[in-house]
PDB file of C-alpha atoms in Angstrom:
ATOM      1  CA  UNK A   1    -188.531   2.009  49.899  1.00 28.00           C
ATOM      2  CA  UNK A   2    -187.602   5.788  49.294  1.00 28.00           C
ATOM      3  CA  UNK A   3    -185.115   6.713  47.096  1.00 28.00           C
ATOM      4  CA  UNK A   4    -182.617   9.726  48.851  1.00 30.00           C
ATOM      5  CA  UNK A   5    -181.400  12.164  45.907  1.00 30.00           C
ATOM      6  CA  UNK A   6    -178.039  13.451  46.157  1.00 34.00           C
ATOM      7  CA  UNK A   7    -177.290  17.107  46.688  1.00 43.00           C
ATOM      8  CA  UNK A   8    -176.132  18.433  43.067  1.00 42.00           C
ATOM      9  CA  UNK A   9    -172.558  19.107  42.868  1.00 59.00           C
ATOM     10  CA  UNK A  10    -171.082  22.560  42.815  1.00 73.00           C
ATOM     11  CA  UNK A  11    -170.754  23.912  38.892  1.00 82.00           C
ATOM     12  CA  UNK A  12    -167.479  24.364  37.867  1.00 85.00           C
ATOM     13  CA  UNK A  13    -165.715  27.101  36.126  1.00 85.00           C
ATOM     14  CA  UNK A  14    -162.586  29.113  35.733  1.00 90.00           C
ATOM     15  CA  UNK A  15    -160.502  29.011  37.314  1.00 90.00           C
ATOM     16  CA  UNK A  16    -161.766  25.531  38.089  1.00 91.00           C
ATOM     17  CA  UNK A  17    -162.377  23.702  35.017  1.00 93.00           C
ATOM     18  CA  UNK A  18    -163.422  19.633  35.288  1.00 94.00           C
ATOM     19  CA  UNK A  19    -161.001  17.110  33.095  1.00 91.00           C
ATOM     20  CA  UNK A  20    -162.406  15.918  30.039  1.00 86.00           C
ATOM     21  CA  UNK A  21    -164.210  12.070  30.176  1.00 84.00           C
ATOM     22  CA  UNK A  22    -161.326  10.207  28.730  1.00 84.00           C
ATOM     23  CA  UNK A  23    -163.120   6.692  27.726  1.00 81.00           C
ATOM     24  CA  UNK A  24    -160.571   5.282  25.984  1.00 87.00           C
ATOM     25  CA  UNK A  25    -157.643   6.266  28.269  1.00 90.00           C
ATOM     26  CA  UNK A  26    -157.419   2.707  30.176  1.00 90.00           C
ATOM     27  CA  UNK A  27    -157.730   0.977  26.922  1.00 93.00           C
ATOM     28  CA  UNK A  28    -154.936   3.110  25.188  1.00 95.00           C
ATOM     29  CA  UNK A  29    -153.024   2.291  28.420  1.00 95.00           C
ATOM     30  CA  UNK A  30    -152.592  -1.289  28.153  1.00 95.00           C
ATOM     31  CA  UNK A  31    -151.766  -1.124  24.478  1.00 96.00           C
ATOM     32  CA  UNK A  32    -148.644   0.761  25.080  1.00 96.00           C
ATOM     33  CA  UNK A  33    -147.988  -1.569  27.890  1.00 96.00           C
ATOM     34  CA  UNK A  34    -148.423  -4.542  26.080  1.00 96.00           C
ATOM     35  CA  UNK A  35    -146.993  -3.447  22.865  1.00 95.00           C
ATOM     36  CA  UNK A  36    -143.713  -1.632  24.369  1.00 93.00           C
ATOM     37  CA  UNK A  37    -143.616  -2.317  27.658  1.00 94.00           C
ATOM     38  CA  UNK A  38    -140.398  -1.286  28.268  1.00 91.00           C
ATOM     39  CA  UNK A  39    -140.069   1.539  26.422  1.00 91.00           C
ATOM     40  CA  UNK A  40    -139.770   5.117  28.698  1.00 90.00           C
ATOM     41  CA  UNK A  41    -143.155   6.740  28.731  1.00 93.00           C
ATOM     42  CA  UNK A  42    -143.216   9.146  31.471  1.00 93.00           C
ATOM     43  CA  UNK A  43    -140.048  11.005  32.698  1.00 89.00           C
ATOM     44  CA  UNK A  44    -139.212  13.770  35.586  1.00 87.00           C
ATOM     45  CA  UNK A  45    -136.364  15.534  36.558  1.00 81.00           C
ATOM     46  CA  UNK A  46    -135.820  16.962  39.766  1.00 79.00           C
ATOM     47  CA  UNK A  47    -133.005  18.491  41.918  1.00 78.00           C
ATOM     48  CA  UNK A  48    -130.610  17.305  38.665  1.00 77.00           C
ATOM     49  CA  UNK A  49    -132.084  13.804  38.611  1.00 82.00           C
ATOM     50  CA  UNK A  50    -133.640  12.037  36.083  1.00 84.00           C
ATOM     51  CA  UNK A  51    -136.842   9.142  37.274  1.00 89.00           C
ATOM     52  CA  UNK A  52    -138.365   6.979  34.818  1.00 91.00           C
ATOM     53  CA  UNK A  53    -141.652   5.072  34.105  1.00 93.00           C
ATOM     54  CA  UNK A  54    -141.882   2.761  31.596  1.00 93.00           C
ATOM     55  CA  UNK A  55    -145.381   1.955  29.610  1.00 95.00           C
ATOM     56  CA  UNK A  56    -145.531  -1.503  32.343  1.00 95.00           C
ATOM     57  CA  UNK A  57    -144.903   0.850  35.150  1.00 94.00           C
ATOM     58  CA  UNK A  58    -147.409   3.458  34.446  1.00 95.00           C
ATOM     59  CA  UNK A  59    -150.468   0.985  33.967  1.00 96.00           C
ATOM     60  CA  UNK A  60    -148.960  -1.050  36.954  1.00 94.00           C
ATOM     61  CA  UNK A  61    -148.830   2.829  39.214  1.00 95.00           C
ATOM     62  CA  UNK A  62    -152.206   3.352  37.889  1.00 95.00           C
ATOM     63  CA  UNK A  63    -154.012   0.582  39.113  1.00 95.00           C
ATOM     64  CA  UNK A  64    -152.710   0.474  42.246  1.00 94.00           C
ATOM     65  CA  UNK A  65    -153.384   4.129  42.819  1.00 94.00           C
ATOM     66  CA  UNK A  66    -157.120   3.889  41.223  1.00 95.00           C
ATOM     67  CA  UNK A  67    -156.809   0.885  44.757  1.00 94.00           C
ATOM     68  CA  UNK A  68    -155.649   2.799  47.292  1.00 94.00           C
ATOM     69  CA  UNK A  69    -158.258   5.629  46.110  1.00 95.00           C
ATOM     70  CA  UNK A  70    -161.097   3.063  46.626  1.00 95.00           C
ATOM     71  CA  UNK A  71    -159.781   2.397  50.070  1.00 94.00           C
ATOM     72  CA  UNK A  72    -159.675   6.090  50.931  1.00 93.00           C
ATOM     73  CA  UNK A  73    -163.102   6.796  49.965  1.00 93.00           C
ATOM     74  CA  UNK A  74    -163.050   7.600  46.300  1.00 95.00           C
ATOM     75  CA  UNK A  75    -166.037   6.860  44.085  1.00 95.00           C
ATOM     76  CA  UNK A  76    -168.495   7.625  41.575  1.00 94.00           C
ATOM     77  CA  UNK A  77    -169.518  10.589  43.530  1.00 93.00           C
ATOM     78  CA  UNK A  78    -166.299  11.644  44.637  1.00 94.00           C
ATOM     79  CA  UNK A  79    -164.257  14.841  43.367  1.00 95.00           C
ATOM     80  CA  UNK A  80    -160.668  14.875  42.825  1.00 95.00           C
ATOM     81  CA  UNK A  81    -159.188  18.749  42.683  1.00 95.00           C
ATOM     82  CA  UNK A  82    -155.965  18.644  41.357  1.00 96.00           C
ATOM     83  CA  UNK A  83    -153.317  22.136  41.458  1.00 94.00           C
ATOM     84  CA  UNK A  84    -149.702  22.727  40.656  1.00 92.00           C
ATOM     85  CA  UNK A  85    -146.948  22.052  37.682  1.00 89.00           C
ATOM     86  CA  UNK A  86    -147.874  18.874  35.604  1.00 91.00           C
ATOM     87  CA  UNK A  87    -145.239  16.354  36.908  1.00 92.00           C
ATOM     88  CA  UNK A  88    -145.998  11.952  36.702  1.00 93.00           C
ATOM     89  CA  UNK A  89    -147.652  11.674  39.994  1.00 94.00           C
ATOM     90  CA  UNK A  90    -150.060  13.967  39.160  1.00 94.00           C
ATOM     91  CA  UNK A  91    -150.725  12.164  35.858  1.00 95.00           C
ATOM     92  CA  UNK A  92    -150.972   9.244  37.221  1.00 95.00           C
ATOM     93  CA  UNK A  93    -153.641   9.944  39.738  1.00 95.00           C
ATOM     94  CA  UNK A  94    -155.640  11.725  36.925  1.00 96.00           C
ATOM     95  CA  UNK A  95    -155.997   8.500  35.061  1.00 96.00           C
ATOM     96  CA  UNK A  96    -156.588   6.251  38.427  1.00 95.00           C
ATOM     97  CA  UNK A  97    -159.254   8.674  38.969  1.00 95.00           C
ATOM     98  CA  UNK A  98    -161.250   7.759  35.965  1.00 93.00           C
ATOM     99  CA  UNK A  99    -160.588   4.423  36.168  1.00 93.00           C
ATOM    100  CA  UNK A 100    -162.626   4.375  39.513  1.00 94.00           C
ATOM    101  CA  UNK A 101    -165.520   6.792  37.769  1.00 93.00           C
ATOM    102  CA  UNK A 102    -165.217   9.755  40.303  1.00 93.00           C
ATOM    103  CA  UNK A 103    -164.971  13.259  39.018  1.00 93.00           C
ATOM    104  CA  UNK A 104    -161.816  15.202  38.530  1.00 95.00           C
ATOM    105  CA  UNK A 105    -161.248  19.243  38.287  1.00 96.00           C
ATOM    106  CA  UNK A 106    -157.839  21.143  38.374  1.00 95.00           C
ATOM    107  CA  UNK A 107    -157.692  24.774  39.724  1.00 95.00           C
ATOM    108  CA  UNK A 108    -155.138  27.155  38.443  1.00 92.00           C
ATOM    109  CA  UNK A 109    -151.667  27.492  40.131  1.00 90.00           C
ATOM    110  CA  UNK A 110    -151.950  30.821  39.331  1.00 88.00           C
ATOM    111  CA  UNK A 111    -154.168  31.835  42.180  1.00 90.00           C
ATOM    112  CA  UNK A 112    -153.000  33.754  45.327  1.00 89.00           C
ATOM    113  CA  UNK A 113    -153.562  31.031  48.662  1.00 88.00           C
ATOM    114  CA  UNK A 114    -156.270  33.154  49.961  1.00 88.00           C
ATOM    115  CA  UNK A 115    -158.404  32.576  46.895  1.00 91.00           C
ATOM    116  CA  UNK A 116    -157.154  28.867  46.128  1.00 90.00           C
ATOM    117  CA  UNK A 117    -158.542  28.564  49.435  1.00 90.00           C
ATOM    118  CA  UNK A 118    -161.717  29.930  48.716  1.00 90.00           C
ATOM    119  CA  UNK A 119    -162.399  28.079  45.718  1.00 91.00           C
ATOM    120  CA  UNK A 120    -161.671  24.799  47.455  1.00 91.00           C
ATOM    121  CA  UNK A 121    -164.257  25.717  50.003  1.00 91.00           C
ATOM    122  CA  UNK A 122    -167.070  26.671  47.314  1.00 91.00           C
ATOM    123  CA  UNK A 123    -165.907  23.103  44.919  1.00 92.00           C
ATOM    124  CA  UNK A 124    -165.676  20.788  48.041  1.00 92.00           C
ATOM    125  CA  UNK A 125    -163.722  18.088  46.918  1.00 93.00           C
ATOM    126  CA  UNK A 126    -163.396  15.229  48.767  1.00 94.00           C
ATOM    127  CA  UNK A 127    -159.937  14.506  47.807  1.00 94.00           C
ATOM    128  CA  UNK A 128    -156.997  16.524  46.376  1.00 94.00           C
ATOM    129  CA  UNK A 129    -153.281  16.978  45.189  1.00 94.00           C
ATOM    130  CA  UNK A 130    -151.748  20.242  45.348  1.00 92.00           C
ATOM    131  CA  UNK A 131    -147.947  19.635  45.894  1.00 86.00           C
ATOM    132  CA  UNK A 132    -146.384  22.654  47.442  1.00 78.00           C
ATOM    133  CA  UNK A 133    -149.362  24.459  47.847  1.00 78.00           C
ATOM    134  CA  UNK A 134    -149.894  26.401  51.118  1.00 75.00           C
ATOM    135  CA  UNK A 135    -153.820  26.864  52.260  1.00 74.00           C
ATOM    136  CA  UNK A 136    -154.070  29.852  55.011  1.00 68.00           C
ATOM    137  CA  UNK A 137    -155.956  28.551  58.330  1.00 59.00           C
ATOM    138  CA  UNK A 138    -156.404  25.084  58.956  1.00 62.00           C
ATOM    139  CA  UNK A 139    -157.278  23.975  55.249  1.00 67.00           C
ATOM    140  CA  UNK A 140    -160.366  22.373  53.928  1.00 79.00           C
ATOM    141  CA  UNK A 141    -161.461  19.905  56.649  1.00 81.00           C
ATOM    142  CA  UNK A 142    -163.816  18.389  54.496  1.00 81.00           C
ATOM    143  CA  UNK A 143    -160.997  17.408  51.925  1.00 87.00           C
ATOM    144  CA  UNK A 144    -158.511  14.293  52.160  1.00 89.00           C
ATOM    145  CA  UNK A 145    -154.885  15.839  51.100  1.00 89.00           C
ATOM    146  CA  UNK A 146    -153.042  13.598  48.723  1.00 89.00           C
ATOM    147  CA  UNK A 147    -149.027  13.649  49.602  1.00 83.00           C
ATOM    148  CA  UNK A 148    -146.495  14.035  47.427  1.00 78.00           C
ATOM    149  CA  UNK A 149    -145.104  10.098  46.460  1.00 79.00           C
ATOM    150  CA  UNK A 150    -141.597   9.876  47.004  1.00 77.00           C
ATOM    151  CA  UNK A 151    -140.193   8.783  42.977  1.00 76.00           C
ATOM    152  CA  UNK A 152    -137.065   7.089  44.353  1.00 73.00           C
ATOM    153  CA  UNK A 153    -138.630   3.514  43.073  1.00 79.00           C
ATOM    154  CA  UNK A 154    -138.664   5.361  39.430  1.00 83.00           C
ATOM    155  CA  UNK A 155    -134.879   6.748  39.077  1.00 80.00           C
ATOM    156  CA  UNK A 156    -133.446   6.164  36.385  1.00 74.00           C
ATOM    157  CA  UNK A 157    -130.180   4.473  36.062  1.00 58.00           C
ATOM    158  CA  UNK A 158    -127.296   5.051  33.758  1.00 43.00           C
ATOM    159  CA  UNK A 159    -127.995   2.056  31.101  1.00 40.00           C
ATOM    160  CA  UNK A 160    -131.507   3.085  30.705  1.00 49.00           C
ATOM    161  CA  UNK A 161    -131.427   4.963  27.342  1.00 50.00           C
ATOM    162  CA  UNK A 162    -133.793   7.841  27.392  1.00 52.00           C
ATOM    163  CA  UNK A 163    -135.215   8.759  24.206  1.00 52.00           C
ATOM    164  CA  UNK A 164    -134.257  11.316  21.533  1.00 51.00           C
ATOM    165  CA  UNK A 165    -137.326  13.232  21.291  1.00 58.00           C
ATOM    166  CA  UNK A 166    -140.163  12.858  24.025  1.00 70.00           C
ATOM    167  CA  UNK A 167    -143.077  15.345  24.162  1.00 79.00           C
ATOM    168  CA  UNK A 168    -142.239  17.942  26.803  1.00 80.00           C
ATOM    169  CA  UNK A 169    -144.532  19.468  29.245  1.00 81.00           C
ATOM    170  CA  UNK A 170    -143.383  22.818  31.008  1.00 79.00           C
ATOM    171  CA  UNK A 171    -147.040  23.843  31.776  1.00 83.00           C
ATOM    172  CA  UNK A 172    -149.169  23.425  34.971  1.00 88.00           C
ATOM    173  CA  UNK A 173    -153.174  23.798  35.320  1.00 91.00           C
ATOM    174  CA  UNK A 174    -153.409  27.317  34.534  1.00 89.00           C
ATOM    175  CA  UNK A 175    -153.488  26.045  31.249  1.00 87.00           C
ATOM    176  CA  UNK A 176    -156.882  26.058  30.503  1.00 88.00           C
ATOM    177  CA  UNK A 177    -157.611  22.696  28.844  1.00 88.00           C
ATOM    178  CA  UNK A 178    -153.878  21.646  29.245  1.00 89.00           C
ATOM    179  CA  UNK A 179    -154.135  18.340  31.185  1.00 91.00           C
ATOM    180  CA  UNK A 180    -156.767  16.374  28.629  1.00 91.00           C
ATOM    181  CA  UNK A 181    -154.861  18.058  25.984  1.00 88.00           C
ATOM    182  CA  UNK A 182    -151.499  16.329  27.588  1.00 89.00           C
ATOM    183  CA  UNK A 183    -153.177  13.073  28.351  1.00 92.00           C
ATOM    184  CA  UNK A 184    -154.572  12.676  24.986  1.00 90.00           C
ATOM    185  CA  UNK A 185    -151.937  13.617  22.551  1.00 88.00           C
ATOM    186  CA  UNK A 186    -149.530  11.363  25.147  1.00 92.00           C
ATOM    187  CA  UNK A 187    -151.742   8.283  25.053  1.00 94.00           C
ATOM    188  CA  UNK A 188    -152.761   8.761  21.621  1.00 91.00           C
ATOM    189  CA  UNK A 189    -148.869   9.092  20.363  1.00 89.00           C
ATOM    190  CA  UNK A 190    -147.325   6.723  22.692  1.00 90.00           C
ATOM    191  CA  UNK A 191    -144.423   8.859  22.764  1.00 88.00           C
ATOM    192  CA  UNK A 192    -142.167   9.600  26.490  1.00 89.00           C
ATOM    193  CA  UNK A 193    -143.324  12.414  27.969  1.00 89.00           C
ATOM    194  CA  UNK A 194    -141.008  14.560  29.847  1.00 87.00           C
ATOM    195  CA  UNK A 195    -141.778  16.752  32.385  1.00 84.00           C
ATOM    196  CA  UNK A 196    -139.040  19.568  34.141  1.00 74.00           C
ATOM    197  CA  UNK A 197    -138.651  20.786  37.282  1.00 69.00           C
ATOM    198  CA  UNK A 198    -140.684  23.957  37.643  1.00 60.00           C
ATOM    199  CA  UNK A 199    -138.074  27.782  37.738  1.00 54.00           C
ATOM    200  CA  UNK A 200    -136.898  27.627  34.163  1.00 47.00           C
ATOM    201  CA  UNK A 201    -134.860  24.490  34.387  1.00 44.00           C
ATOM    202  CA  UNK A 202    -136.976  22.915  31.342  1.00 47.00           C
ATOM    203  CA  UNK A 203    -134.453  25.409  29.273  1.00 44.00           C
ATOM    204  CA  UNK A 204    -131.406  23.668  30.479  1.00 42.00           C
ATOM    205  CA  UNK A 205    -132.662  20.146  29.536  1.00 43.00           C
ATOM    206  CA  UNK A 206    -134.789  20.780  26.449  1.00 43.00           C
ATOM    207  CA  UNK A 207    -131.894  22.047  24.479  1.00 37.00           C
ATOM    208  CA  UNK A 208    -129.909  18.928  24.678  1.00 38.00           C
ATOM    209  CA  UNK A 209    -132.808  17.168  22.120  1.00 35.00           C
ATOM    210  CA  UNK A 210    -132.246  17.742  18.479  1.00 31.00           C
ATOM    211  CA  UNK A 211    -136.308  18.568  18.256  1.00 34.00           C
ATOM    212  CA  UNK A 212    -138.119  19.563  20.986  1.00 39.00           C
ATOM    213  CA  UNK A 213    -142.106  18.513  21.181  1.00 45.00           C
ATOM    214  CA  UNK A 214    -143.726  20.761  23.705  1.00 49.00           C
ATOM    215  CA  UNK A 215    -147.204  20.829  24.960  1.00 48.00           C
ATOM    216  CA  UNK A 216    -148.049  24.207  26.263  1.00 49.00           C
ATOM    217  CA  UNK A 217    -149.650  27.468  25.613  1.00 53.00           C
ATOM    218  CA  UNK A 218    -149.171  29.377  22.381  1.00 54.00           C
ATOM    219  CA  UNK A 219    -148.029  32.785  24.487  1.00 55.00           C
ATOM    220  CA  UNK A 220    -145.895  30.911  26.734  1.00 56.00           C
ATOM    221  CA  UNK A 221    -144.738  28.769  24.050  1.00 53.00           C
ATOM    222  CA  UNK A 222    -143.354  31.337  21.489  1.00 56.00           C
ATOM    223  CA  UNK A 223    -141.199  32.942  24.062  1.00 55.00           C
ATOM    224  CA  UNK A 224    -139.595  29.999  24.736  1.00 54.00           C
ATOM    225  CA  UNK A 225    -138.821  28.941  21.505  1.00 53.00           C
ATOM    226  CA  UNK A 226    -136.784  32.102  20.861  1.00 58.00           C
ATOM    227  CA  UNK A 227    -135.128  31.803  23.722  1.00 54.00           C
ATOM    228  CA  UNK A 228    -134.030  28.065  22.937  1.00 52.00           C
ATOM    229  CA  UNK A 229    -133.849  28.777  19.060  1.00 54.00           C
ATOM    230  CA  UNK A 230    -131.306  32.112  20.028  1.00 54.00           C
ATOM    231  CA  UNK A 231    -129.237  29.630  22.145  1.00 51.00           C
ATOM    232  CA  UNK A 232    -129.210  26.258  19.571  1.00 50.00           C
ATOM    233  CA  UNK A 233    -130.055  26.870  16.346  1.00 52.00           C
ATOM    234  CA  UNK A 234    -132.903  23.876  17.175  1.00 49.00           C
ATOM    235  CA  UNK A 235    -135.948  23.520  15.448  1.00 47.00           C
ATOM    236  CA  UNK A 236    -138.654  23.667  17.303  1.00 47.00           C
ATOM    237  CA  UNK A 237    -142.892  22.639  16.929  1.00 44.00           C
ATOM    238  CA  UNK A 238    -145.561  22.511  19.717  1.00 47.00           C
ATOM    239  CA  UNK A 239    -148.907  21.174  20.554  1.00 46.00           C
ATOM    240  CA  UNK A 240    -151.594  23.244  20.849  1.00 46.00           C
ATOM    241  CA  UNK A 241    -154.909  22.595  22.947  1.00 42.00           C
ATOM    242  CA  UNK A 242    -156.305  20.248  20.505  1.00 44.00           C
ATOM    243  CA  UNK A 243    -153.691  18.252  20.130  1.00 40.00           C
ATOM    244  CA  UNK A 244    -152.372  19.166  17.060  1.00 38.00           C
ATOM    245  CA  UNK A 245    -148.962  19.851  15.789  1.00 39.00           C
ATOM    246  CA  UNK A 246    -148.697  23.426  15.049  1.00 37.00           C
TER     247      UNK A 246
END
């Protein structure tokens, strides 16, 4: 019986990077769900409306996705590229990835299409999510395109309270270590985290919270804390790429 060796996969680096092994993600997961099910842990707003998951619907979204993944192919030796602004869906199919074991890397949204493309064709995943992105030509034929889920099942209604302070997210994976740095400190925390529609609308939300938690870069952070502390008068702390309140 002869043993076939796989081809090694493509190294990745910048402006590829891979997402950190998150062991205990799955675990943290269920304890939120168990211990405040209910309670609002991911939240999007988009075109002026707000959608809501709750700790029972993430780990519910989760394992279904990490399902339908299986049935489209995803496994151990499968690579997940993920591009664009951090938003739930996104999220959410980072974790069902490594519940199912397969690999997952983010490219920058910063690139031009001609070299997104590029890099797509030297990483080959096998699957990917790049809402909004155009790819020049006829794409990556080699890649399975992940659509863009419709939230409509997720908006939230009037007498769901949304909570006081959630951690923010304004970034997208030109961060360089920004998604494991969101996952963890939002798993680790257990607090609602809040992502805005990409354009600047974040600054038209976040001000309305009497202290703002945002996870983002330093750089990008400091300007807009001026800008919001100019306008409110609100105190303001962030999250840098360890995780750590700053």
């Amino acid at each position: 019986m002869s043993v076939q060796s796989l081809k090694p996969a493509t190294p990745v680096q910048w402006p590829a990077e891979c997402l950190e092994d998150l062991p205990g993600a799955l675990v943290q997961l269920r304890h939120w769900a168990q211990v405040a099910p209910l309670h609002n842990a991911l939240r999007h707003v988009r075109d002026g409306q707000w959608y809501a998951w709750r700790w029972i619907d993430v780990l519910r979204d989760v394992e279904c996705l990490a399902d339908e993944l299986r049935q489209q192919g995803f496994g151990v030796q499968s690579r997940l590229a993920l591009c664009g602004a951090f938003e739930p869906h996104m999220v959410l199919l980072a974790l069902a990835a490594q519940v199912v074991g397969g690999q997952t890397v983010t490219l920058t949204d910063e690139l031009a299409p001609g070299r997104l493309h590029q890099q797509l064709w030297r990483l080959r995943p096998s699957h990917a999510y790049m809402p909004g992105v155009w790819l020049p030509g006829e794409g990556v034929p080699f890649t399975r395109m992940l659509p863009l889920r419709d939230p409509a099942p997720r908006l939230a209604h009037w007498w769901q309270a949304l909570d006081s302070s959630p951690l923010w997210s304004v970034e997208g994976t030109g961060w360089q270590g920004g998604l494991t740095a969101v996952l963890q400190q939002w798993l680790q925390s257990g607090q609602g985290l809040a992502f805005a529609q990409p354009g600047g609308v974040q600054l038209r939300h976040a001000w309305r919270f009497s202290l703002v938690r945002t996870l983002q870069r330093a750089r990008r952070a400091r300007v807009l804390y001026g800008i919001l502390a100019a306008l409110t008068g609100v105190t303001f702390i962030w999250v840098n790429s360890k995780g750590l309140f700053s």
